[in-house]
Short mmCIF file of C-alpha atoms and ligand atoms in Angstrom, two decimals:
data_model
loop_
_atom_site.label_atom_id
_atom_site.label_comp_id
_atom_site.label_asym_id
_atom_site.label_seq_id
_atom_site.Cartn_x
_atom_site.Cartn_y
_atom_site.Cartn_z
CA MET E 1 -0.35 0.19 0.02
CA LYS E 2 0.96 3.58 -0.65
CA ILE E 3 0.47 5.98 2.06
CA ILE E 4 0.58 9.35 1.83
CA VAL E 5 0.85 11.23 5.28
CA THR E 6 0.46 15.22 5.62
CA GLY E 7 1.65 17.14 8.28
CA GLY E 8 4.23 14.18 8.91
CA ALA E 9 7.08 16.29 9.99
CA GLY E 10 5.11 17.29 12.84
CA PHE E 11 4.31 16.22 15.85
CA ILE E 12 1.64 13.42 15.70
CA GLY E 13 2.03 12.99 11.60
CA SER E 14 5.55 11.70 12.42
CA ASN E 15 5.34 9.42 15.54
CA PHE E 16 2.88 7.88 12.66
CA VAL E 17 5.44 8.00 9.70
CA TYR E 18 7.37 6.30 12.51
CA TYR E 19 4.39 4.19 13.36
CA GLU E 20 3.59 3.01 10.08
CA LEU E 21 8.01 2.10 8.73
CA ASN E 22 7.58 0.13 12.05
CA ASN E 23 4.80 -1.76 11.96
CA HIS E 24 3.83 -1.81 7.82
CA PRO E 25 7.18 -2.31 6.69
CA GLU E 26 5.70 -3.76 3.29
CA ASP E 27 3.69 -0.30 2.66
CA GLU E 28 5.07 2.77 1.39
CA ILE E 29 5.27 5.81 2.78
CA ILE E 30 5.37 9.59 1.39
CA CYS E 31 5.28 12.27 3.67
CA LEU E 32 4.25 16.10 2.27
CA ASP E 33 4.66 18.12 4.56
CA ALA E 34 5.45 22.63 4.21
CA LEU E 35 7.44 22.18 6.71
CA THR E 36 6.28 26.19 8.59
CA TYR E 37 7.45 25.89 12.09
CA ALA E 38 5.76 23.06 13.47
CA GLY E 39 7.51 20.79 10.92
CA ASN E 40 11.42 19.47 11.52
CA MET E 41 13.60 17.32 8.91
CA GLU E 42 15.04 16.62 12.57
CA THR E 43 12.51 14.46 13.64
CA LEU E 44 12.54 12.49 10.22
CA ALA E 45 16.34 11.61 10.17
CA GLU E 46 15.49 8.44 11.70
CA ALA E 47 13.28 7.90 8.36
CA GLN E 48 14.83 9.40 5.67
CA LYS E 49 17.61 6.37 5.54
CA ASN E 50 14.02 4.20 5.27
CA PRO E 51 13.74 3.03 1.32
CA GLN E 52 10.15 3.06 1.94
CA PHE E 53 10.58 6.62 3.16
CA LYS E 54 10.22 9.36 0.60
CA PHE E 55 9.33 13.32 2.02
CA VAL E 56 8.38 16.04 0.36
CA LYS E 57 7.44 18.94 1.09
CA ALA E 58 4.74 20.77 -0.18
CA ASP E 59 1.37 22.94 1.18
CA ILE E 60 -1.78 21.07 0.83
CA ALA E 61 -2.97 24.42 0.01
CA ASP E 62 -1.02 24.41 -3.51
CA ARG E 63 -3.65 23.25 -5.46
CA THR E 64 -0.84 22.72 -8.12
CA ALA E 65 2.26 20.75 -6.63
CA VAL E 66 -1.03 18.35 -4.42
CA TYR E 67 -1.82 16.91 -7.91
CA LYS E 68 1.37 16.58 -9.15
CA LEU E 69 2.09 14.29 -6.55
CA PHE E 70 -1.49 12.50 -6.67
CA GLU E 71 -0.51 12.21 -11.00
CA ALA E 72 3.37 10.85 -10.14
CA GLU E 73 1.96 8.68 -7.23
CA LYS E 74 -0.89 7.32 -7.24
CA PRO E 75 -1.68 6.91 -2.98
CA ASP E 76 -3.93 5.03 -1.93
CA VAL E 77 -4.53 6.17 1.09
CA VAL E 78 -4.26 9.75 1.66
CA VAL E 79 -4.24 11.22 5.91
CA ASN E 80 -3.43 13.67 6.74
CA PHE E 81 -2.37 15.52 9.64
CA ALA E 82 -1.15 19.08 7.85
CA ALA E 83 -2.72 21.51 10.00
CA GLU E 84 -1.78 24.82 12.26
CA SER E 85 -3.12 23.11 15.72
CA HIS E 86 -1.99 25.31 17.98
CA VAL E 87 -4.58 26.88 20.07
CA ASP E 88 -3.02 30.34 21.38
CA ARG E 89 -1.49 31.30 17.58
CA SER E 90 -5.35 31.28 16.73
CA ILE E 91 -7.06 33.04 19.05
CA GLU E 92 -3.41 35.42 17.45
CA ASN E 93 -3.91 35.46 14.65
CA PRO E 94 -6.49 32.99 12.64
CA GLU E 95 -6.43 33.11 8.74
CA ILE E 96 -3.61 31.49 8.04
CA PHE E 97 -6.10 28.43 10.10
CA LEU E 98 -9.04 28.57 7.66
CA GLN E 99 -6.59 28.50 4.47
CA THR E 100 -4.71 25.48 5.98
CA ASN E 101 -7.26 23.43 7.81
CA VAL E 102 -10.53 24.38 5.54
CA ILE E 103 -8.53 24.67 2.34
CA GLY E 104 -6.26 22.60 2.45
CA THR E 105 -7.92 19.95 3.64
CA SER E 106 -10.39 20.74 0.32
CA VAL E 107 -7.23 20.87 -2.12
CA LEU E 108 -6.57 17.16 -0.17
CA LEU E 109 -10.11 15.69 -0.67
CA ASP E 110 -9.92 17.15 -5.19
CA ALA E 111 -7.15 15.80 -5.36
CA CYS E 112 -8.55 12.19 -3.56
CA ARG E 113 -11.83 12.61 -6.66
CA LYS E 114 -9.81 13.24 -8.95
CA TYR E 115 -7.07 11.15 -9.03
CA GLY E 116 -8.95 7.91 -6.51
CA ILE E 117 -8.69 6.33 -3.90
CA GLN E 118 -8.74 3.26 -1.50
CA ARG E 119 -9.44 5.97 2.02
CA TYR E 120 -9.18 9.24 2.46
CA HIS E 121 -8.19 9.30 7.02
CA GLN E 122 -9.39 12.57 8.57
CA VAL E 123 -7.13 13.39 11.31
CA SER E 124 -9.83 15.71 12.90
CA THR E 125 -10.23 16.71 17.14
CA ASP E 126 -11.67 16.64 20.35
CA GLU E 127 -11.81 20.52 20.38
CA VAL E 128 -14.72 20.31 17.68
CA TYR E 129 -17.32 19.22 20.50
CA GLY E 130 -16.74 22.32 22.86
CA ASP E 131 -16.53 21.27 26.40
CA LEU E 132 -17.90 20.37 29.08
CA PRO E 133 -18.76 21.57 32.38
CA LEU E 134 -17.00 20.92 35.79
CA ASP E 135 -18.97 19.52 37.25
CA ARG E 136 -20.73 16.91 35.29
CA PRO E 137 -17.49 14.83 35.46
CA ASP E 138 -20.65 12.04 33.83
CA LEU E 139 -20.78 12.94 30.36
CA PHE E 140 -18.97 12.80 27.76
CA PHE E 141 -18.11 13.25 24.32
CA THR E 142 -19.51 10.83 21.76
CA GLU E 143 -18.93 10.44 18.05
CA THR E 144 -23.23 11.99 17.46
CA THR E 145 -22.51 15.29 20.33
CA PRO E 146 -22.84 18.50 18.85
CA LEU E 147 -19.73 20.04 16.80
CA HIS E 148 -19.28 23.19 19.22
CA THR E 149 -16.02 25.19 18.79
CA SER E 150 -15.00 27.72 20.47
CA SER E 151 -11.69 28.51 19.11
CA PRO E 152 -10.77 29.85 15.50
CA TYR E 153 -8.68 26.27 15.23
CA SER E 154 -11.19 24.25 16.12
CA SER E 155 -13.93 25.84 14.58
CA SER E 156 -11.54 25.70 11.50
CA LYS E 157 -11.09 21.86 11.99
CA ALA E 158 -14.81 21.28 12.71
CA GLY E 159 -14.75 23.40 9.24
CA ALA E 160 -12.83 20.44 7.40
CA ASP E 161 -14.48 18.07 9.08
CA LEU E 162 -17.82 18.98 7.77
CA LEU E 163 -16.24 19.36 4.16
CA VAL E 164 -15.05 15.92 4.81
CA GLN E 165 -18.42 14.23 4.94
CA ALA E 166 -20.07 16.09 2.55
CA TYR E 167 -17.56 14.62 -0.01
CA HIS E 168 -18.91 11.19 1.31
CA ARG E 169 -21.88 12.18 0.47
CA THR E 170 -22.03 14.05 -2.39
CA TYR E 171 -18.89 12.04 -4.43
CA LYS E 172 -19.22 9.18 -2.15
CA LEU E 173 -15.23 9.61 -1.79
CA PRO E 174 -14.56 6.96 1.04
CA VAL E 175 -13.35 9.43 4.36
CA THR E 176 -13.49 7.95 7.88
CA ILE E 177 -12.38 10.63 10.71
CA SER E 178 -10.67 10.61 13.92
CA ARG E 179 -11.70 13.10 16.76
CA CYS E 180 -8.45 12.74 19.38
CA SER E 181 -8.47 14.03 22.70
CA ASN E 182 -4.91 15.79 23.84
CA ASN E 183 -1.29 13.48 23.23
CA TYR E 184 1.95 14.21 24.59
CA GLY E 185 5.27 12.02 24.07
CA PRO E 186 8.43 12.51 21.81
CA TYR E 187 8.29 15.51 19.16
CA HIS E 188 6.02 17.27 21.00
CA PHE E 189 6.31 21.39 19.60
CA PRO E 190 7.53 23.30 23.08
CA GLU E 191 4.51 25.29 22.29
CA LYS E 192 2.40 23.43 23.81
CA LEU E 193 1.68 22.32 28.00
CA ILE E 194 3.66 19.20 28.67
CA PRO E 195 6.90 20.09 26.24
CA LEU E 196 6.59 23.84 27.11
CA MET E 197 6.74 22.58 31.82
CA ILE E 198 9.20 20.30 31.06
CA ILE E 199 11.95 22.71 28.98
CA ASN E 200 11.05 25.87 31.68
CA ALA E 201 11.44 23.69 34.61
CA LEU E 202 15.00 22.38 33.30
CA ALA E 203 16.25 26.00 32.74
CA ASP E 204 14.16 26.82 36.41
CA LYS E 205 12.41 29.34 34.52
CA LYS E 206 8.90 30.35 35.32
CA LEU E 207 5.68 27.72 34.51
CA PRO E 208 2.58 29.94 32.88
CA VAL E 209 -0.34 28.41 33.64
CA TYR E 210 -2.83 30.22 32.61
CA GLY E 211 -6.04 30.89 35.11
CA ASP E 212 -6.63 28.96 38.36
CA GLY E 213 -5.38 25.82 36.23
CA LEU E 214 -7.99 23.87 37.27
CA ASN E 215 -8.74 23.12 32.73
CA VAL E 216 -9.00 19.32 31.99
CA ARG E 217 -8.06 17.17 28.95
CA ASP E 218 -7.80 14.24 28.49
CA TRP E 219 -4.68 12.18 27.55
CA LEU E 220 -3.66 10.25 24.80
CA TYR E 221 -0.05 9.05 24.33
CA VAL E 222 1.32 9.60 21.04
CA GLU E 223 1.66 5.99 19.87
CA ASP E 224 -1.56 5.01 21.06
CA HIS E 225 -3.70 7.76 19.10
CA CYS E 226 -1.00 6.05 15.97
CA ALA E 227 -2.41 2.34 16.24
CA ALA E 228 -5.31 4.05 15.98
CA ILE E 229 -5.43 5.45 13.40
CA ASP E 230 -3.69 2.24 11.85
CA LEU E 231 -6.74 0.51 12.81
CA ILE E 232 -9.38 2.97 11.59
CA VAL E 233 -7.94 3.31 8.10
CA ARG E 234 -6.57 0.18 8.11
CA LYS E 235 -10.26 -2.12 9.01
CA GLY E 236 -12.83 1.41 9.29
CA LYS E 237 -16.25 1.49 8.05
CA VAL E 238 -15.61 4.44 5.41
CA GLY E 239 -17.64 7.36 6.32
CA GLU E 240 -18.15 7.11 9.89
CA VAL E 241 -16.57 8.90 13.13
CA TYR E 242 -13.97 7.27 15.32
CA ASN E 243 -13.64 9.24 18.79
CA ILE E 244 -10.01 8.10 20.35
CA GLY E 245 -8.91 8.47 23.79
CA GLY E 246 -8.33 6.69 26.99
CA HIS E 247 -9.73 8.26 30.72
CA ASN E 248 -6.47 9.84 31.22
CA GLU E 249 -8.61 13.12 32.30
CA ARG E 250 -6.30 15.53 34.03
CA ALA E 251 -6.72 18.91 35.56
CA ASN E 252 -3.36 21.36 33.80
CA ILE E 253 -2.43 22.15 37.40
CA ASP E 254 -1.74 18.20 38.61
CA VAL E 255 -0.07 17.50 35.24
CA VAL E 256 2.33 20.25 35.75
CA LYS E 257 2.92 19.28 39.13
CA THR E 258 4.11 15.96 38.44
CA ILE E 259 6.29 17.50 35.86
CA LEU E 260 8.43 19.04 38.62
CA GLN E 261 7.74 16.51 40.88
CA GLU E 262 9.72 14.05 37.80
CA LEU E 263 11.91 16.47 37.50
CA GLY E 264 13.01 16.98 41.73
CA LYS E 265 11.79 21.39 41.10
CA SER E 266 9.93 23.17 42.98
CA GLU E 267 6.45 24.25 43.09
CA ASP E 268 7.36 27.78 43.67
CA LEU E 269 8.38 27.91 39.97
CA ILE E 270 4.53 27.61 39.18
CA GLU E 271 3.00 31.37 38.15
CA HIS E 272 -0.33 31.57 37.31
CA VAL E 273 -1.17 34.16 34.84
CA THR E 274 -4.17 35.82 32.30
CA ASP E 275 -6.10 32.91 31.29
CA ARG E 276 -7.02 32.11 27.87
CA LYS E 277 -9.84 34.15 25.89
CA GLY E 278 -12.74 30.98 25.64
CA HIS E 279 -10.91 29.03 27.52
CA ASP E 280 -11.51 25.76 27.50
CA ARG E 281 -12.78 23.94 30.90
CA ARG E 282 -13.40 20.38 30.39
CA TYR E 283 -12.81 17.89 26.91
CA ALA E 284 -13.50 14.56 28.41
CA ILE E 285 -13.90 11.60 25.54
CA ASP E 286 -15.99 8.26 25.12
CA PRO E 287 -14.77 6.08 23.55
CA THR E 288 -16.66 2.78 23.30
CA LYS E 289 -17.02 2.91 20.04
CA ILE E 290 -13.71 1.95 18.42
CA HIS E 291 -12.99 -0.03 21.74
CA GLU E 292 -16.40 -1.59 20.58
CA GLU E 293 -16.66 -1.69 16.51
CA LEU E 294 -11.49 -2.40 15.66
CA GLY E 295 -10.76 -3.69 19.34
CA TRP E 296 -8.51 -0.77 19.89
CA LEU E 297 -7.95 0.03 23.71
CA PRO E 298 -5.00 2.16 24.85
CA VAL E 299 -2.21 0.18 26.26
CA THR E 300 0.08 3.56 27.73
CA LYS E 301 -1.22 5.06 31.74
CA PHE E 302 -1.48 8.95 31.84
CA GLU E 303 1.58 7.81 35.08
CA ASP E 304 4.05 6.06 32.75
CA GLY E 305 3.56 7.83 29.16
CA ILE E 306 5.16 10.55 31.56
CA LYS E 307 7.69 9.41 33.26
CA LYS E 308 8.95 8.32 29.06
CA THR E 309 7.84 11.58 28.13
CA VAL E 310 9.73 13.41 30.44
CA GLN E 311 12.89 11.31 30.08
CA TRP E 312 12.67 11.71 26.35
CA TYR E 313 13.29 15.08 26.59
CA LEU E 314 16.15 14.78 28.86
CA GLU E 315 17.62 12.05 26.03
CA HIS E 316 16.70 14.59 23.46
CA ARG E 317 18.62 17.88 24.40
CA GLU E 318 19.72 18.68 20.98
CA TRP E 319 16.33 18.52 19.68
CA TRP E 320 14.47 20.90 20.87
CA GLU E 321 17.76 22.94 22.05
CA HIS E 322 17.60 23.37 17.65
CA ILE E 323 14.25 24.62 18.69
CA ILE E 324 14.20 27.17 21.49
CA SER E 325 17.20 29.02 19.89
CA GLY E 326 14.97 29.46 17.58
CA ASP E 327 12.17 32.24 16.17
CA TYR E 328 11.49 30.77 19.55
CA GLN E 329 12.17 33.15 21.75
CA ASN E 330 10.12 35.65 19.28
CA TYR E 331 7.06 33.64 19.78
CA TYR E 332 7.34 33.27 23.82
CA GLN E 333 8.44 37.08 24.21
CA ASP E 334 5.16 37.72 22.20
CA MET E 335 2.64 35.42 23.56
CA TYR E 336 3.93 35.36 27.35
CA GLY E 337 6.11 38.85 27.41
CA LYS E 338 2.73 40.20 28.50
CA LYS E 339 0.41 38.28 30.60
CA GLU E 340 0.03 39.46 34.22
CA VAL E 341 1.28 37.50 36.96
CA LEU E 342 -2.42 36.26 39.12
CA GLU E 343 -2.68 35.63 42.97
CA TYR E 344 -3.41 31.71 43.41
CA SER E 345 -3.23 29.82 46.59
CA ARG E 346 -0.72 27.46 46.76
CA ALA E 347 -2.65 24.94 48.54
P1 NAD P 401 1.76 20.02 14.40
O1 NAD P 401 1.69 21.06 14.74
O2 NAD P 401 3.09 19.74 15.49
O3 NAD P 401 2.59 19.38 13.59
C1 NAD P 401 1.99 19.88 12.21
C2 NAD P 401 2.15 19.67 10.46
O4 NAD P 401 2.10 20.48 9.39
C3 NAD P 401 3.71 20.30 10.03
O5 NAD P 401 4.68 19.32 9.89
C4 NAD P 401 3.21 21.49 9.86
O6 NAD P 401 5.02 21.56 9.22
C5 NAD P 401 2.66 20.93 9.06
N1 NAD P 401 1.85 22.38 7.94
C6 NAD P 401 1.56 22.97 8.41
N2 NAD P 401 0.65 24.22 7.59
C7 NAD P 401 0.79 23.33 6.04
C8 NAD P 401 0.61 22.66 4.81
N3 NAD P 401 -0.01 23.50 4.75
N4 NAD P 401 0.56 22.01 4.27
C9 NAD P 401 1.65 21.12 4.42
N5 NAD P 401 2.18 20.86 5.42
C10 NAD P 401 1.26 21.80 6.77
O7 NAD P 401 0.37 19.49 14.68
P2 NAD P 401 0.16 18.30 15.31
O8 NAD P 401 0.68 18.17 17.17
O9 NAD P 401 0.88 17.62 15.28
O10 NAD P 401 -1.53 18.05 15.35
C11 NAD P 401 -1.30 16.89 13.85
C12 NAD P 401 -3.07 16.63 13.16
O11 NAD P 401 -3.99 16.49 14.74
C13 NAD P 401 -3.66 17.94 13.95
O12 NAD P 401 -3.94 18.27 12.13
C14 NAD P 401 -4.50 18.67 14.92
O13 NAD P 401 -5.54 19.58 14.59
C15 NAD P 401 -4.59 17.41 14.95
N6 NAD P 401 -4.54 16.87 16.91
C16 NAD P 401 -4.32 17.35 17.71
C17 NAD P 401 -4.08 16.75 18.38
C18 NAD P 401 -2.80 17.50 19.32
O14 NAD P 401 -2.48 16.81 20.73
N7 NAD P 401 -1.32 17.43 19.22
C19 NAD P 401 -5.24 16.32 19.08
C20 NAD P 401 -5.92 15.94 18.58
C21 NAD P 401 -6.40 16.17 17.22
P1 TYD P 402 -2.42 22.94 24.59
O1 TYD P 402 -1.49 21.85 24.76
O2 TYD P 402 -2.02 24.50 24.11
O3 TYD P 402 -3.35 21.61 23.91
P2 TYD P 402 -5.10 22.42 23.71
O4 TYD P 402 -4.77 23.77 24.38
O5 TYD P 402 -5.47 22.00 22.25
O6 TYD P 402 -6.16 21.52 24.50
O7 TYD P 402 -3.00 23.17 26.03
C1 TYD P 402 -2.79 22.27 27.21
C2 TYD P 402 -3.97 23.38 28.75
O8 TYD P 402 -3.32 24.17 28.84
C3 TYD P 402 -4.70 24.67 27.72
O9 TYD P 402 -6.03 24.51 28.68
C4 TYD P 402 -3.94 25.18 27.92
C5 TYD P 402 -3.19 25.23 29.53
N1 TYD P 402 -1.59 25.95 29.02
C6 TYD P 402 -1.71 26.11 30.07
O10 TYD P 402 -1.86 26.93 31.70
N2 TYD P 402 0.50 27.12 29.06
C7 TYD P 402 0.59 27.00 28.86
O11 TYD P 402 1.82 27.94 28.88
C8 TYD P 402 0.25 26.58 27.71
C9 TYD P 402 0.47 26.42 26.27
C10 TYD P 402 -0.98 25.76 27.77
#
């Protein structure tokens, strides 16, 4: 099978590239990635030694480049990870989110229609369902929960999901969609909560927790996510949506404290700062469907996954030091320099 993996130089896409090369050595993987700030060829250095792997630098919204690639390669499967993925950046500058996440997806769908495809898989997010209240721990997102987005990021992802479903209904394109909770693990770009906190703590810098820190995310180890996508692509039912999550809900403040504990650093480093605008309170996935239909269950518990992740960042300093020595410093200053420090008692 020949699989185009878009966004394969980013966090989850690169983990998926390695998952496929390791678990399906007979398949060919073509990574299509524009190498934005979030794409990193160092991440793909090992993959590039594998003759089953090929890298093509292109923007998924560039119709000419995408059609040329499809014409030359005639892929069997497309798995679309390519996206602008950071909520905070979407709040500062929504436009690029619409361009990549919506227009880019539409170009890929058109290419699939034009050249034919066995499966187009859209990697979506639980954020399309909006958020759940903290005082209703009995509530979870299911595949039939209405879309109800909060940020420009989640709105652009929901727009893409609707297009994917429209191409299935209208043109009978063989699609699937997965909506996953927050991932963590190797190669996570340090603008996101877990790697940012690990890297700041290692430098004895303050750890900027938004608002009261009680917002809840449902953490999934990235390899478990890759295994789920692999199953959906190969065995999932065309036209279906699958939620992916593993009942690993944690308040942000507890995640940050766990990281400090792993690193033997003081909780005095924690600093509550101005909250994110429109900050979603709680995400929680009900993964019953993917479990019952495809037999998927996550294998990594948060307690083990966070240890492995901290260890990975300790052992791969060079990887993240290259990132934070570049434009990242300007990003950090722009994003955090203007935040106010809030007073919260350290209970
Ligand atoms: P990431 O930001 O780490 O990587 C995105 C990748 O896409 C980068 O390699 C970037 O260069 C590439 N890219 C961006 N714009 C592009 C364009 N126009 N053309 C081609 N390539 C482009 O993102 P991630 O965290 O790995 O997320 C991957 C996918 O998974 C996204 O679609 C995201 O919405 C979804 N998702 C992420 C999470 C999470 O916790 N990170 C959870 C659920 C769903
Ligand atoms: P993030 O990793 O950006 O993922 P998402 O917004 O997609 O869930 O953020 C995870 C949670 O951590 C979210 O509630 C926002 C919070 N957060 C902070 O408190 N401080 C930070 O510096 C960052 C980046 C996030």
